CSV table of C-alpha atoms in Angstrom, one decimal:
chain,number,residue,atom,x,y,z
A,1,MET,CA,166.8,26.2,62.1
A,2,TRP,CA,168.1,25.2,59.1
A,3,LYS,CA,171.2,22.5,58.9
A,4,GLU,CA,173.2,21.6,55.6
A,5,VAL,CA,173.1,18.2,55.3
A,6,LYS,CA,175.2,16.6,52.5
A,7,ASN,CA,175.1,19.4,50.2
A,8,LYS,CA,171.2,20.1,51.1
A,9,LEU,CA,169.6,22.7,53.3
A,10,TYR,CA,167.4,20.3,56.0
A,11,GLN,CA,164.7,21.7,58.5
A,12,LYS,CA,161.5,19.9,60.2
A,13,PHE,CA,158.7,22.1,61.0
A,14,GLU,CA,155.3,21.1,63.5
A,15,PHE,CA,152.3,22.4,62.7
A,16,LYS,CA,149.0,22.1,65.0
A,17,ASP,CA,147.0,20.0,62.4
A,18,PHE,CA,146.8,18.9,59.1
A,19,SER,CA,144.7,22.2,57.7
A,20,GLU,CA,147.7,24.0,58.5
A,21,ALA,CA,151.0,22.3,57.4
A,22,PHE,CA,149.1,22.1,54.4
A,23,ALA,CA,148.5,25.9,54.6
A,24,PHE,CA,151.8,26.3,54.0
A,25,MET,CA,153.0,23.8,51.8
A,26,THR,CA,150.8,26.1,49.8
A,27,ARG,CA,152.2,28.7,50.9
A,28,VAL,CA,155.8,27.5,49.8
A,29,ALA,CA,154.9,26.3,47.3
A,30,ILE,CA,153.9,30.1,46.3
A,31,GLU,CA,157.2,31.1,46.4
A,32,ALA,CA,159.3,28.6,45.3
A,33,GLU,CA,157.1,29.1,42.0
A,34,LYS,CA,158.0,32.4,41.9
A,35,MET,CA,161.7,31.7,42.2
A,36,ASN,CA,161.0,28.6,39.4
A,37,HIS,CA,162.9,26.7,42.4
A,38,HIS,CA,160.9,23.6,43.2
A,39,PRO,CA,162.0,21.6,47.3
A,40,THR,CA,162.1,18.1,48.0
A,41,TRP,CA,159.2,18.1,50.9
A,42,LYS,CA,157.4,15.1,52.9
A,43,ASN,CA,154.3,15.7,54.8
A,44,VAL,CA,152.9,13.4,57.3
A,45,TYR,CA,150.0,14.7,59.4
A,46,ASN,CA,150.8,17.8,61.0
A,47,LYS,CA,154.8,17.9,59.8
A,48,VAL,CA,156.6,19.3,57.0
A,49,GLU,CA,160.1,18.1,55.8
A,50,ILE,CA,161.8,20.3,53.6
A,51,TRP,CA,164.5,19.6,51.4
A,52,LEU,CA,166.4,22.4,49.1
A,53,ASN,CA,170.0,21.7,47.2
A,54,THR,CA,169.9,23.7,43.4
A,55,HIS,CA,169.9,20.9,40.8
A,56,ASP,CA,171.0,23.1,38.5
A,57,ALA,CA,174.7,23.8,40.4
A,58,GLY,CA,174.5,19.9,40.7
A,59,ASP,CA,173.0,18.6,43.4
A,60,ILE,CA,174.8,21.9,45.7
A,61,VAL,CA,174.0,24.6,48.7
A,62,THR,CA,173.8,27.2,45.9
A,63,ALA,CA,172.2,31.0,47.0
A,64,LYS,CA,169.4,30.0,45.0
A,65,ASP,CA,168.6,28.2,48.4
A,66,HIS,CA,169.5,30.1,50.8
A,67,LYS,CA,167.1,33.2,50.0
A,68,LEU,CA,163.9,30.4,49.3
A,69,SER,CA,165.6,29.4,52.7
A,70,LYS,CA,164.8,32.9,53.8
A,71,LYS,CA,160.9,32.7,52.5
A,72,ILE,CA,160.0,29.9,53.8
A,73,ASN,CA,161.5,31.6,57.6
A,74,ALA,CA,158.9,34.6,56.9
A,75,LEU,CA,155.9,32.7,55.7
A,76,LEU,CA,155.7,31.2,59.2
A,77,LYS,CA,156.3,34.1,60.9
A,78,ALA,CA,153.6,36.4,58.3
């Protein structure tokens, strides 16, 4: 579940192992690149944390962030 915290959308994801986490990050990277909208993220072993905000809009949450968060959620179901 995405939460808005300090002008950023945030979610933490947990996977079976590092390979699954990295594969997820690769799929997110492809979608982010298509949108030219790149997340701030952190990966430690099987955990991935993602923060989304729009730098061009003054580092606030915009419709662009909500759109990418929905695409990320869809990757989990794929």
